One Martini backbone bead per residue (centre of mass of N, CA, C, O) as a GRO file, in nm:
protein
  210
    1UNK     BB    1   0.486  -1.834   4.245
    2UNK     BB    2   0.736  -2.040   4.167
    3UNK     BB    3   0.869  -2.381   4.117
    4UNK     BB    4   1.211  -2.335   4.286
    5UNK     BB    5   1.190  -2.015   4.448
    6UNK     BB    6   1.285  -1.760   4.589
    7UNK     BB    7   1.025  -1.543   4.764
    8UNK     BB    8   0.983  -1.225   4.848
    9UNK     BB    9   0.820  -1.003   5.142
   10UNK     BB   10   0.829  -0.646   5.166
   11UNK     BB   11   0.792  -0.457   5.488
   12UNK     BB   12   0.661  -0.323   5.696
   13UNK     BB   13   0.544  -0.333   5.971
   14UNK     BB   14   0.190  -0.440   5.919
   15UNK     BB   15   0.126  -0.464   5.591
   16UNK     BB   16   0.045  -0.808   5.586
   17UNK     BB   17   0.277  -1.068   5.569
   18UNK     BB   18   0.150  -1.260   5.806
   19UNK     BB   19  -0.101  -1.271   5.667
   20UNK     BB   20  -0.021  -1.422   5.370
   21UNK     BB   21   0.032  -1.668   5.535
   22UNK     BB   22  -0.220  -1.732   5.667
   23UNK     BB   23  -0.390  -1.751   5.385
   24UNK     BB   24  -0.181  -1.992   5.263
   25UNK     BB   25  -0.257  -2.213   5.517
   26UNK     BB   26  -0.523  -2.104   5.679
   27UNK     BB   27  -0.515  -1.968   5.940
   28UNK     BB   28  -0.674  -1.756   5.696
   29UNK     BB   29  -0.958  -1.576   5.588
   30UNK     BB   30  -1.024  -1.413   5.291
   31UNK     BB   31  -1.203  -1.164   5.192
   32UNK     BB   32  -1.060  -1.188   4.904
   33UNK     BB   33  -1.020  -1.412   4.640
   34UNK     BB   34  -0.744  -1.677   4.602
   35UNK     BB   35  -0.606  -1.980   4.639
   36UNK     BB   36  -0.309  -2.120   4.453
   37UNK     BB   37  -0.224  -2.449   4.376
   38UNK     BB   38  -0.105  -2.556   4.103
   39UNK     BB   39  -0.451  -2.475   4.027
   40UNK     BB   40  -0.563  -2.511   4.323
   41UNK     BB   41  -0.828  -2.433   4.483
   42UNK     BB   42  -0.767  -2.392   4.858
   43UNK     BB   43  -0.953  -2.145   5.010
   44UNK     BB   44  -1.135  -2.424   5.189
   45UNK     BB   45  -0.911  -2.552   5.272
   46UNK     BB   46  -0.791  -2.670   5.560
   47UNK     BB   47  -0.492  -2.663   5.721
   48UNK     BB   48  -0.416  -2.972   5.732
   49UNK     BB   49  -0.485  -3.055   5.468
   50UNK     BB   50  -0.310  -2.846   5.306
   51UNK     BB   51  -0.053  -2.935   5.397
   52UNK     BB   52  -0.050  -3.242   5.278
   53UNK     BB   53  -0.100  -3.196   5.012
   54UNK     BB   54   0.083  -2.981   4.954
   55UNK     BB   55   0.341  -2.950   5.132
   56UNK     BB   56   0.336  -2.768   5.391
   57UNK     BB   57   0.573  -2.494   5.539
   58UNK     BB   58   0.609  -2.341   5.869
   59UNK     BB   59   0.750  -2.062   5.982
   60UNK     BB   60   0.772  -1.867   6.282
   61UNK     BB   61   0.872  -1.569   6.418
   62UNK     BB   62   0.759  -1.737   6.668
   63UNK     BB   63   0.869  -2.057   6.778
   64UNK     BB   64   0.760  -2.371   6.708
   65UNK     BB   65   0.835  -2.525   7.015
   66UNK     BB   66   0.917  -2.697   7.288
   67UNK     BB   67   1.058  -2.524   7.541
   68UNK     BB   68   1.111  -2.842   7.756
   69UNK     BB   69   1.235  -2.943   7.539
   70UNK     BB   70   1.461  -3.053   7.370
   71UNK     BB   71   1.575  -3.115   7.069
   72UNK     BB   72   1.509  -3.363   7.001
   73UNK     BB   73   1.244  -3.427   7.078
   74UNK     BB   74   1.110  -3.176   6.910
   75UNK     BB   75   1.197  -3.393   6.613
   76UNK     BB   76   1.002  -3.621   6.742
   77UNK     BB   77   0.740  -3.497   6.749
   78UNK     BB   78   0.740  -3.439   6.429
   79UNK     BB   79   0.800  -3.731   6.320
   80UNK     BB   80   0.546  -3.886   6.441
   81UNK     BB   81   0.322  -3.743   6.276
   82UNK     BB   82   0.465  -3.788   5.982
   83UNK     BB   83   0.626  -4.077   6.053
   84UNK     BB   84   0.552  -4.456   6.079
   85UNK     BB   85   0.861  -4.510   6.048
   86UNK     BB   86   1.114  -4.566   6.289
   87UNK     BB   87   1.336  -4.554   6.088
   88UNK     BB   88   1.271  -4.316   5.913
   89UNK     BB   89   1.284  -4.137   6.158
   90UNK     BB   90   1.558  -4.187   6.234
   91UNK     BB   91   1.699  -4.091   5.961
   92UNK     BB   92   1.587  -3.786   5.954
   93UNK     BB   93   1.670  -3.695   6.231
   94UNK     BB   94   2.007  -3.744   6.141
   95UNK     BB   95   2.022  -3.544   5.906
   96UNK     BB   96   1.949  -3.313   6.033
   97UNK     BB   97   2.177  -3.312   6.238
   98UNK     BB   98   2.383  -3.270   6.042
   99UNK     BB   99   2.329  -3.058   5.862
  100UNK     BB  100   2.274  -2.847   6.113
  101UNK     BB  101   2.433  -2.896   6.331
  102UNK     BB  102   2.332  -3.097   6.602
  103UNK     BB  103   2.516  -3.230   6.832
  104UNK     BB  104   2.580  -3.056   7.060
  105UNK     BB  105   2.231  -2.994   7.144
  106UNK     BB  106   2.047  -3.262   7.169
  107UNK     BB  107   1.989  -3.192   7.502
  108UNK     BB  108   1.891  -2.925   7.480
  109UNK     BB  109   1.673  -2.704   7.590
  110UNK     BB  110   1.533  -2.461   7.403
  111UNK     BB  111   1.505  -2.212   7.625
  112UNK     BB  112   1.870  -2.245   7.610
  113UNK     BB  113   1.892  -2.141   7.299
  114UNK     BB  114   1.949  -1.967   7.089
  115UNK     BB  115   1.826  -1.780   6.791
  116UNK     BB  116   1.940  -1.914   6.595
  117UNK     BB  117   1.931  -2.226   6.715
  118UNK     BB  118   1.580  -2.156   6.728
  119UNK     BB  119   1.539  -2.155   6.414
  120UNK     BB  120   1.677  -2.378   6.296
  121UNK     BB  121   1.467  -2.584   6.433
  122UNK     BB  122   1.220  -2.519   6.341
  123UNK     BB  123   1.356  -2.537   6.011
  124UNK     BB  124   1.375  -2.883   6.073
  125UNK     BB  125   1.098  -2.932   6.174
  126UNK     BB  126   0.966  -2.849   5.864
  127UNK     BB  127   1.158  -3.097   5.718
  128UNK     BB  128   1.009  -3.374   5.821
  129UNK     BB  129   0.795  -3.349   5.540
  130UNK     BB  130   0.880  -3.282   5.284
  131UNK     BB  131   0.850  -2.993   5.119
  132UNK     BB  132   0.756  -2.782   4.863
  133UNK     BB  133   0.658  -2.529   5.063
  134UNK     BB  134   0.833  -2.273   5.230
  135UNK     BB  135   0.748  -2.056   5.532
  136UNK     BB  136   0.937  -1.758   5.675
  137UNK     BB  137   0.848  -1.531   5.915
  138UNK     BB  138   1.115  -1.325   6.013
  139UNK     BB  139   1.388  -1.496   6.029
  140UNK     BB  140   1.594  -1.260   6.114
  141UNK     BB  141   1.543  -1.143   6.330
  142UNK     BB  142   1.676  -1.078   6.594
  143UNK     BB  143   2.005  -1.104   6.450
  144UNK     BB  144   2.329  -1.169   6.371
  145UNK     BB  145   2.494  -1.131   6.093
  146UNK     BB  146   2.594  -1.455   6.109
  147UNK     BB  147   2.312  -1.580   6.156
  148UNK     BB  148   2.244  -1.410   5.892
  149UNK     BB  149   2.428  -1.583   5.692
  150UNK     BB  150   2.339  -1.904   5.770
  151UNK     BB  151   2.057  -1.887   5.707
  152UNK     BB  152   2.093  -1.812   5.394
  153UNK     BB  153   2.255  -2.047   5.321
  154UNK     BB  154   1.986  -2.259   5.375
  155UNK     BB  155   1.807  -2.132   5.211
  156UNK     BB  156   1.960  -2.187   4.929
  157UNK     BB  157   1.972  -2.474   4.971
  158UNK     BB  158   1.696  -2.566   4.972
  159UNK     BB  159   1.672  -2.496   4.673
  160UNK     BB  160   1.953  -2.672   4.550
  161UNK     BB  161   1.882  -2.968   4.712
  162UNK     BB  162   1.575  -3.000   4.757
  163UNK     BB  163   1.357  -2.808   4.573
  164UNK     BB  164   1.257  -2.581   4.756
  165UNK     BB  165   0.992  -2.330   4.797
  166UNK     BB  166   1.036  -2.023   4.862
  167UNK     BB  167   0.883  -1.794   5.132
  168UNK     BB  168   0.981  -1.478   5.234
  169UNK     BB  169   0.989  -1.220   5.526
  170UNK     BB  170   1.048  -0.883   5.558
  171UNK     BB  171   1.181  -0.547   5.666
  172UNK     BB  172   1.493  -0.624   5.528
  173UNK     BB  173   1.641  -0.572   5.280
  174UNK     BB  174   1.887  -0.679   5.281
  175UNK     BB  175   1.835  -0.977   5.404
  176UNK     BB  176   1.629  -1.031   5.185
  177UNK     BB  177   1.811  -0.964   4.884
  178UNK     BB  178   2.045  -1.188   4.949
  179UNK     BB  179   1.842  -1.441   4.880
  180UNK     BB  180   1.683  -1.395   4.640
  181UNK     BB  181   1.512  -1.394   4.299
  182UNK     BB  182   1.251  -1.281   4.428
  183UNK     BB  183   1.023  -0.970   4.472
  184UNK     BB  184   0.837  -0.773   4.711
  185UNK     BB  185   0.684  -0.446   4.788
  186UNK     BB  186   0.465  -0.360   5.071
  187UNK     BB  187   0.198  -0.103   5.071
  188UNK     BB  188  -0.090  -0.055   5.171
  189UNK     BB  189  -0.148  -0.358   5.035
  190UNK     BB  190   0.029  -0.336   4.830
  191UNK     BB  191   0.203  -0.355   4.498
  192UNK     BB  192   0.492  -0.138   4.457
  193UNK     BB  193   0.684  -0.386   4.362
  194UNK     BB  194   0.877  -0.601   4.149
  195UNK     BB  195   1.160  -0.831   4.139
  196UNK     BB  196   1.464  -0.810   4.123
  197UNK     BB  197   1.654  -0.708   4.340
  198UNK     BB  198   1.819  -0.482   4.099
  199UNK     BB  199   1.499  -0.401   4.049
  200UNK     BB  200   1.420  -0.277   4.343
  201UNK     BB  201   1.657  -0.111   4.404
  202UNK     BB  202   1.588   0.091   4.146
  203UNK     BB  203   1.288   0.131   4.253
  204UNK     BB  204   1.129   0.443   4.318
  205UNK     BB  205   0.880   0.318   4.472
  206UNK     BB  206   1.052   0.136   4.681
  207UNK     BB  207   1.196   0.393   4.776
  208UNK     BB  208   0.989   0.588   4.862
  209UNK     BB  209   0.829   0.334   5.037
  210UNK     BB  210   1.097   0.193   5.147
   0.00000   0.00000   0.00000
């Protein structure tokens, strides 16, 4: 994966997707193989040490967020984590508020909040650390057309004006190669098609397989 690309990975539930998150996180150890950020072997360093030296940010399928916390408090308590300055903490709580347009919302609690609006939540929340590589998965689920319309949007603005690498994965090829710039197709464990959107799309193997 390239630095500053926006990097898909495509395939049926099951065959991996958040397994290779969880491996490039280190939430989970690999069987074999190893993961190399920067050209650096981190397949043996611990989660939270990973996250830092590389700048890794992660959103989950699932939640990420703490359910009885308000949108500020929840962006308050990751600000709180990774920010030791009170102003630099005001201040990018306030960008992302901004950004996010999350002004309407940040007195209700979080389990109030539409499905749209806690992805958003999230993303929001995995950028108070300014990430050099934000990891997605299965950002558009159960989510209606309108609403992935603006996280693609959101996930290019990532990639244009923060300069982060985005890796995102997905089981919709619409929504997933309407937004990247490269991506790979998986079938029981293998890559069986890599390439740009239009050669993904044109590609046999990942048409008969997938």
């Amino acid at each position: 994966i390239n630095e500053g690309q926006i990097f898909g990975m495509l395939g049926p539930n099951g065959v991996g997707k958040s397994t290779i998150f969880h491996i490039i996180t280190g939430l989970k150890e690999p069987s074999y193989g190893k993961v190399l950020i920067n050209g650096f072997n981190c397949t043996n360093i611990p989660v939270y040490e990973r996250a830092k030296k590389f700048n890794l940010g992660y959103v989950p399928q699932y939640g990420g967020f703490i359910q009885d916390l308000n949108l500020l408090d929840n962006l308050k308590l990751v600000a709180e984590i990774h920010i030791k300055s009170k102003d630099l903490r005001k201040n990018k709580i306030e960008k992302l508020i901004s950004q996010f347009e999350f002004e309407p919302l940040i007195k209700i609690k979080s389990k109030h909040l539409s499905g749209g609006q806690k992805k958003k939540l999230v993303i929001a929340m995995s950028l108070i650390n300014d990430p050099s590589i934000l990891l997605l998965d299965e950002p558009f689920a159960a989510l209606d057309i309108l609403t992935i319309k603006m996280l693609q949007e959101i996930i290019i603005n990532l990639q244009s004006l923060e300069k982060i690498t985005v890796v995102v994965c997905d089981h919709q090829a619409r929504d997933l190669l309407s937004c990247v710039d490269r991506a790979i197709v998986l079938s029981n464990g293998k890559i069986i098609a890599s390439g740009s959107p239009d050669e993904i799309v044109k590609d046999s193997s990942a048409r008969s397989a997938y």
